[in-house]
Amino acid sequence: MSPTTTVEVTSLRERKKQRTREALIDAAFELFTTKGFEATTVDEIAEAVEVSSRTFFRYFGSKEDVATSLQLQQFLDVYSALDARPAGEPVVTALRHACVQVLRAYEEGENDSAQFACVTQLVQESPAVMARSLEMCTEQLDELSRRVAARMGVDPVADPRPKLVASVASAALQVAVRAWRETEPDEKVSDLADRAFALLEAGINYPAAP
């Protein structure tokens, strides 16, 4: 087999794996929406895609991992968008543009938008999903801190600012999602996030009441 053929076979195999993974995610979210998270089994998710439960576990460690897969992918997409921002752009501004860009891309995809609504509800309603989401977000905040530190040219261990920036950015997104769920359902999460980041850029050292 020539090197070119080997690359083509590998590429085909990887595309097939990606299609299977996406099919499992789609099937899982459809079942979560119709049956509820707790009532859905791994066997049912696998059966919907016509694969075995063993195949499911090659892609995901648990139902909770499927439920939070969209959140993980959003972090990865934000990293890519952040890397593409101009090198001299201030970190909060760069994060604002990166996060809003990713959110708007998901809002424009009908399937992604429905899954986003589903996962935000699951995080609120299922203790197991909330626990996995918090664990995953903590892991990714560490990675985001490292990327912010690299952008600032500082050591993320010695300098607390990258972790502070990453944590505040995460809080801004949480505020936006909560506002969308509880008080402003007609607004887009991306617009709410954009406004939250604008407040961060302006500074949040507000004066005390007189």
CSV table of C-alpha atoms in Angstrom, one decimal:
chain,number,residue,atom,x,y,z
A,1,MET,CA,0.0,0.0,0.0
A,2,SER,CA,1.4,3.4,-1.0
A,3,PRO,CA,1.8,6.3,1.5
A,4,THR,CA,-1.0,8.1,-0.4
A,5,THR,CA,-3.3,5.2,-0.2
A,6,THR,CA,-2.6,4.8,3.6
A,7,VAL,CA,-3.4,8.4,4.2
A,8,GLU,CA,-6.7,8.1,2.2
A,9,VAL,CA,-7.7,5.0,4.2
A,10,THR,CA,-6.9,6.7,7.5
A,11,SER,CA,-8.8,9.7,6.5
A,12,LEU,CA,-11.8,7.6,5.5
A,13,ARG,CA,-11.7,5.7,8.8
A,14,GLU,CA,-11.5,9.0,10.7
A,15,ARG,CA,-14.5,10.4,8.8
A,16,LYS,CA,-16.5,7.3,9.6
A,17,LYS,CA,-15.6,7.5,13.3
A,18,GLN,CA,-16.7,11.2,13.3
A,19,ARG,CA,-20.0,10.3,11.6
A,20,THR,CA,-20.6,7.6,14.2
A,21,ARG,CA,-19.8,9.9,17.1
A,22,GLU,CA,-22.1,12.6,15.7
A,23,ALA,CA,-24.9,10.1,15.1
A,24,LEU,CA,-24.6,8.9,18.8
A,25,ILE,CA,-24.8,12.5,20.0
A,26,ASP,CA,-27.9,13.3,17.8
A,27,ALA,CA,-29.6,10.1,18.9
A,28,ALA,CA,-28.8,10.7,22.6
A,29,PHE,CA,-30.2,14.3,22.5
A,30,GLU,CA,-33.3,13.2,20.7
A,31,LEU,CA,-33.9,10.6,23.4
A,32,PHE,CA,-33.1,13.0,26.2
A,33,THR,CA,-35.7,15.4,24.8
A,34,THR,CA,-38.4,12.8,24.3
A,35,LYS,CA,-37.8,10.5,27.2
A,36,GLY,CA,-35.7,12.5,29.7
A,37,PHE,CA,-32.1,11.9,30.7
A,38,GLU,CA,-32.7,9.5,33.5
A,39,ALA,CA,-35.1,7.3,31.5
A,40,THR,CA,-32.7,7.0,28.6
A,41,THR,CA,-30.3,4.1,28.6
A,42,VAL,CA,-27.0,3.6,26.8
A,43,ASP,CA,-28.5,0.6,25.0
A,44,GLU,CA,-31.3,2.7,23.6
A,45,ILE,CA,-28.8,5.3,22.3
A,46,ALA,CA,-26.7,2.6,20.7
A,47,GLU,CA,-29.7,0.9,19.2
A,48,ALA,CA,-30.9,4.1,17.6
A,49,VAL,CA,-27.7,4.3,15.7
A,50,GLU,CA,-27.6,0.5,15.0
A,51,VAL,CA,-24.4,0.0,16.9
A,52,SER,CA,-23.5,-2.0,20.0
A,53,SER,CA,-23.2,-0.6,23.5
A,54,ARG,CA,-19.6,-1.6,23.3
A,55,THR,CA,-19.2,0.7,20.3
A,56,PHE,CA,-20.9,3.5,22.3
A,57,PHE,CA,-18.2,3.2,25.0
A,58,ARG,CA,-15.5,3.6,22.5
A,59,TYR,CA,-16.7,7.1,22.0
A,60,PHE,CA,-18.1,8.1,25.4
A,61,GLY,CA,-17.5,7.0,29.0
A,62,SER,CA,-21.1,7.6,30.0
A,63,LYS,CA,-24.4,9.2,29.2
A,64,GLU,CA,-23.2,12.3,31.1
A,65,ASP,CA,-20.2,12.6,28.7
A,66,VAL,CA,-22.7,12.6,25.7
A,67,ALA,CA,-24.8,15.2,27.5
A,68,THR,CA,-21.9,17.5,28.0
A,69,SER,CA,-20.2,16.8,24.6
A,70,LEU,CA,-21.7,20.0,23.2
A,71,GLN,CA,-20.2,22.1,26.0
A,72,LEU,CA,-16.8,20.5,25.4
A,73,GLN,CA,-17.0,21.1,21.7
A,74,GLN,CA,-17.9,24.8,22.3
A,75,PHE,CA,-14.7,25.1,24.5
A,76,LEU,CA,-12.6,23.6,21.6
A,77,ASP,CA,-14.3,26.0,19.1
A,78,VAL,CA,-13.6,29.0,21.4
A,79,TYR,CA,-9.9,28.0,21.5
A,80,SER,CA,-9.7,27.9,17.7
A,81,ALA,CA,-11.5,31.2,17.4
A,82,LEU,CA,-9.3,32.7,20.1
A,83,ASP,CA,-6.1,31.5,18.3
A,84,ALA,CA,-7.4,33.3,15.2
A,85,ARG,CA,-7.8,36.7,16.9
A,86,PRO,CA,-5.1,39.4,16.2
A,87,ALA,CA,-2.1,38.9,18.4
A,88,GLY,CA,-2.1,42.4,19.8
A,89,GLU,CA,-5.8,42.4,20.8
A,90,PRO,CA,-6.5,42.7,24.6
A,91,VAL,CA,-7.4,39.4,26.2
A,92,VAL,CA,-11.0,40.2,27.3
A,93,THR,CA,-11.7,41.7,23.9
A,94,ALA,CA,-10.3,38.6,22.1
A,95,LEU,CA,-12.4,36.3,24.4
A,96,ARG,CA,-15.5,38.4,23.7
A,97,HIS,CA,-15.2,38.1,20.0
A,98,ALA,CA,-14.2,34.4,20.1
A,99,CYS,CA,-17.1,33.4,22.4
A,100,VAL,CA,-19.7,35.4,20.6
A,101,GLN,CA,-18.5,34.1,17.3
A,102,VAL,CA,-18.9,30.5,18.5
A,103,LEU,CA,-22.3,31.1,20.1
A,104,ARG,CA,-23.7,32.7,16.9
A,105,ALA,CA,-22.5,29.8,14.8
A,106,TYR,CA,-24.4,27.4,17.1
A,107,GLU,CA,-27.5,29.6,17.0
A,108,GLU,CA,-27.5,29.5,13.2
A,109,GLY,CA,-27.5,25.7,13.2
A,110,GLU,CA,-31.0,24.4,13.8
A,111,ASN,CA,-29.7,21.1,15.3
A,112,ASP,CA,-27.0,22.7,17.4
A,113,SER,CA,-29.5,25.3,18.7
A,114,ALA,CA,-31.9,22.6,19.8
A,115,GLN,CA,-29.1,20.6,21.5
A,116,PHE,CA,-27.9,23.8,23.2
A,117,ALA,CA,-31.3,24.3,24.7
A,118,CYS,CA,-31.5,20.7,25.8
A,119,VAL,CA,-28.1,20.6,27.5
A,120,THR,CA,-28.8,23.8,29.4
A,121,GLN,CA,-32.0,22.3,30.7
A,122,LEU,CA,-30.2,19.0,31.6
A,123,VAL,CA,-27.6,20.8,33.6
A,124,GLN,CA,-30.3,22.5,35.6
A,125,GLU,CA,-32.4,19.3,36.1
A,126,SER,CA,-30.0,16.4,36.4
A,127,PRO,CA,-27.5,16.3,39.3
A,128,ALA,CA,-25.4,13.8,37.4
A,129,VAL,CA,-25.2,16.0,34.3
A,130,MET,CA,-24.5,19.1,36.4
A,131,ALA,CA,-21.7,17.3,38.2
A,132,ARG,CA,-20.1,16.2,35.0
A,133,SER,CA,-20.5,19.6,33.5
A,134,LEU,CA,-18.8,21.3,36.5
A,135,GLU,CA,-16.0,18.8,36.3
A,136,MET,CA,-15.5,19.3,32.6
A,137,CYS,CA,-15.7,23.1,32.8
A,138,THR,CA,-13.1,23.1,35.6
A,139,GLU,CA,-10.8,21.1,33.4
A,140,GLN,CA,-11.3,23.4,30.4
A,141,LEU,CA,-10.9,26.5,32.5
A,142,ASP,CA,-7.4,25.4,33.3
A,143,GLU,CA,-6.8,25.0,29.6
A,144,LEU,CA,-8.3,28.4,28.8
A,145,SER,CA,-6.1,29.9,31.5
A,146,ARG,CA,-3.0,28.5,29.8
A,147,ARG,CA,-4.1,29.9,26.5
A,148,VAL,CA,-4.8,33.3,28.0
A,149,ALA,CA,-1.4,33.2,29.7
A,150,ALA,CA,0.3,32.4,26.4
A,151,ARG,CA,-1.5,35.3,24.8
A,152,MET,CA,-0.4,37.6,27.6
A,153,GLY,CA,3.2,36.2,27.6
A,154,VAL,CA,3.1,35.3,31.3
A,155,ASP,CA,3.4,32.2,33.4
A,156,PRO,CA,-0.1,30.9,34.3
A,157,VAL,CA,1.3,29.4,37.6
A,158,ALA,CA,3.1,32.4,38.8
A,159,ASP,CA,0.7,35.0,37.5
A,160,PRO,CA,-3.0,34.8,38.7
A,161,ARG,CA,-4.4,37.1,36.0
A,162,PRO,CA,-4.9,34.4,33.3
A,163,LYS,CA,-7.0,32.3,35.6
A,164,LEU,CA,-8.9,35.3,36.8
A,165,VAL,CA,-9.6,36.3,33.2
A,166,ALA,CA,-10.7,32.8,32.3
A,167,SER,CA,-13.0,32.5,35.3
A,168,VAL,CA,-14.6,35.9,34.8
A,169,ALA,CA,-15.2,35.1,31.1
A,170,SER,CA,-16.9,31.8,32.1
A,171,ALA,CA,-19.0,33.7,34.6
A,172,ALA,CA,-20.1,36.2,31.9
A,173,LEU,CA,-21.3,33.3,29.8
A,174,GLN,CA,-23.1,31.7,32.7
A,175,VAL,CA,-24.9,35.0,33.4
A,176,ALA,CA,-25.9,35.2,29.7
A,177,VAL,CA,-27.3,31.7,29.6
A,178,ARG,CA,-29.1,32.2,32.9
A,179,ALA,CA,-30.7,35.5,31.7
A,180,TRP,CA,-31.8,33.7,28.5
A,181,ARG,CA,-33.4,30.9,30.4
A,182,GLU,CA,-35.0,32.9,33.2
A,183,THR,CA,-35.8,36.5,32.1
A,184,GLU,CA,-34.9,37.1,28.4
A,185,PRO,CA,-35.9,34.0,26.4
A,186,ASP,CA,-36.6,36.1,23.3
A,187,GLU,CA,-33.0,37.3,23.2
A,188,LYS,CA,-30.1,35.4,21.6
A,189,VAL,CA,-27.5,34.0,24.0
A,190,SER,CA,-24.8,35.4,21.8
A,191,ASP,CA,-26.2,39.0,22.2
A,192,LEU,CA,-26.6,38.6,26.0
A,193,ALA,CA,-23.0,37.3,26.1
A,194,ASP,CA,-21.8,40.2,24.0
A,195,ARG,CA,-23.4,42.6,26.5
A,196,ALA,CA,-21.9,40.8,29.5
A,197,PHE,CA,-18.4,40.9,27.9
A,198,ALA,CA,-18.9,44.6,27.1
A,199,LEU,CA,-19.4,45.3,30.8
A,200,LEU,CA,-16.2,43.4,31.6
A,201,GLU,CA,-14.3,45.4,29.0
A,202,ALA,CA,-15.6,48.6,30.6
A,203,GLY,CA,-14.5,47.5,34.0
A,204,ILE,CA,-16.5,46.2,37.0
A,205,ASN,CA,-15.0,48.2,39.8
A,206,TYR,CA,-18.3,49.9,40.5
A,207,PRO,CA,-18.6,52.5,43.3
A,208,ALA,CA,-20.5,51.6,46.4
A,209,ALA,CA,-23.9,53.1,47.0
A,210,PRO,CA,-23.8,56.5,48.7
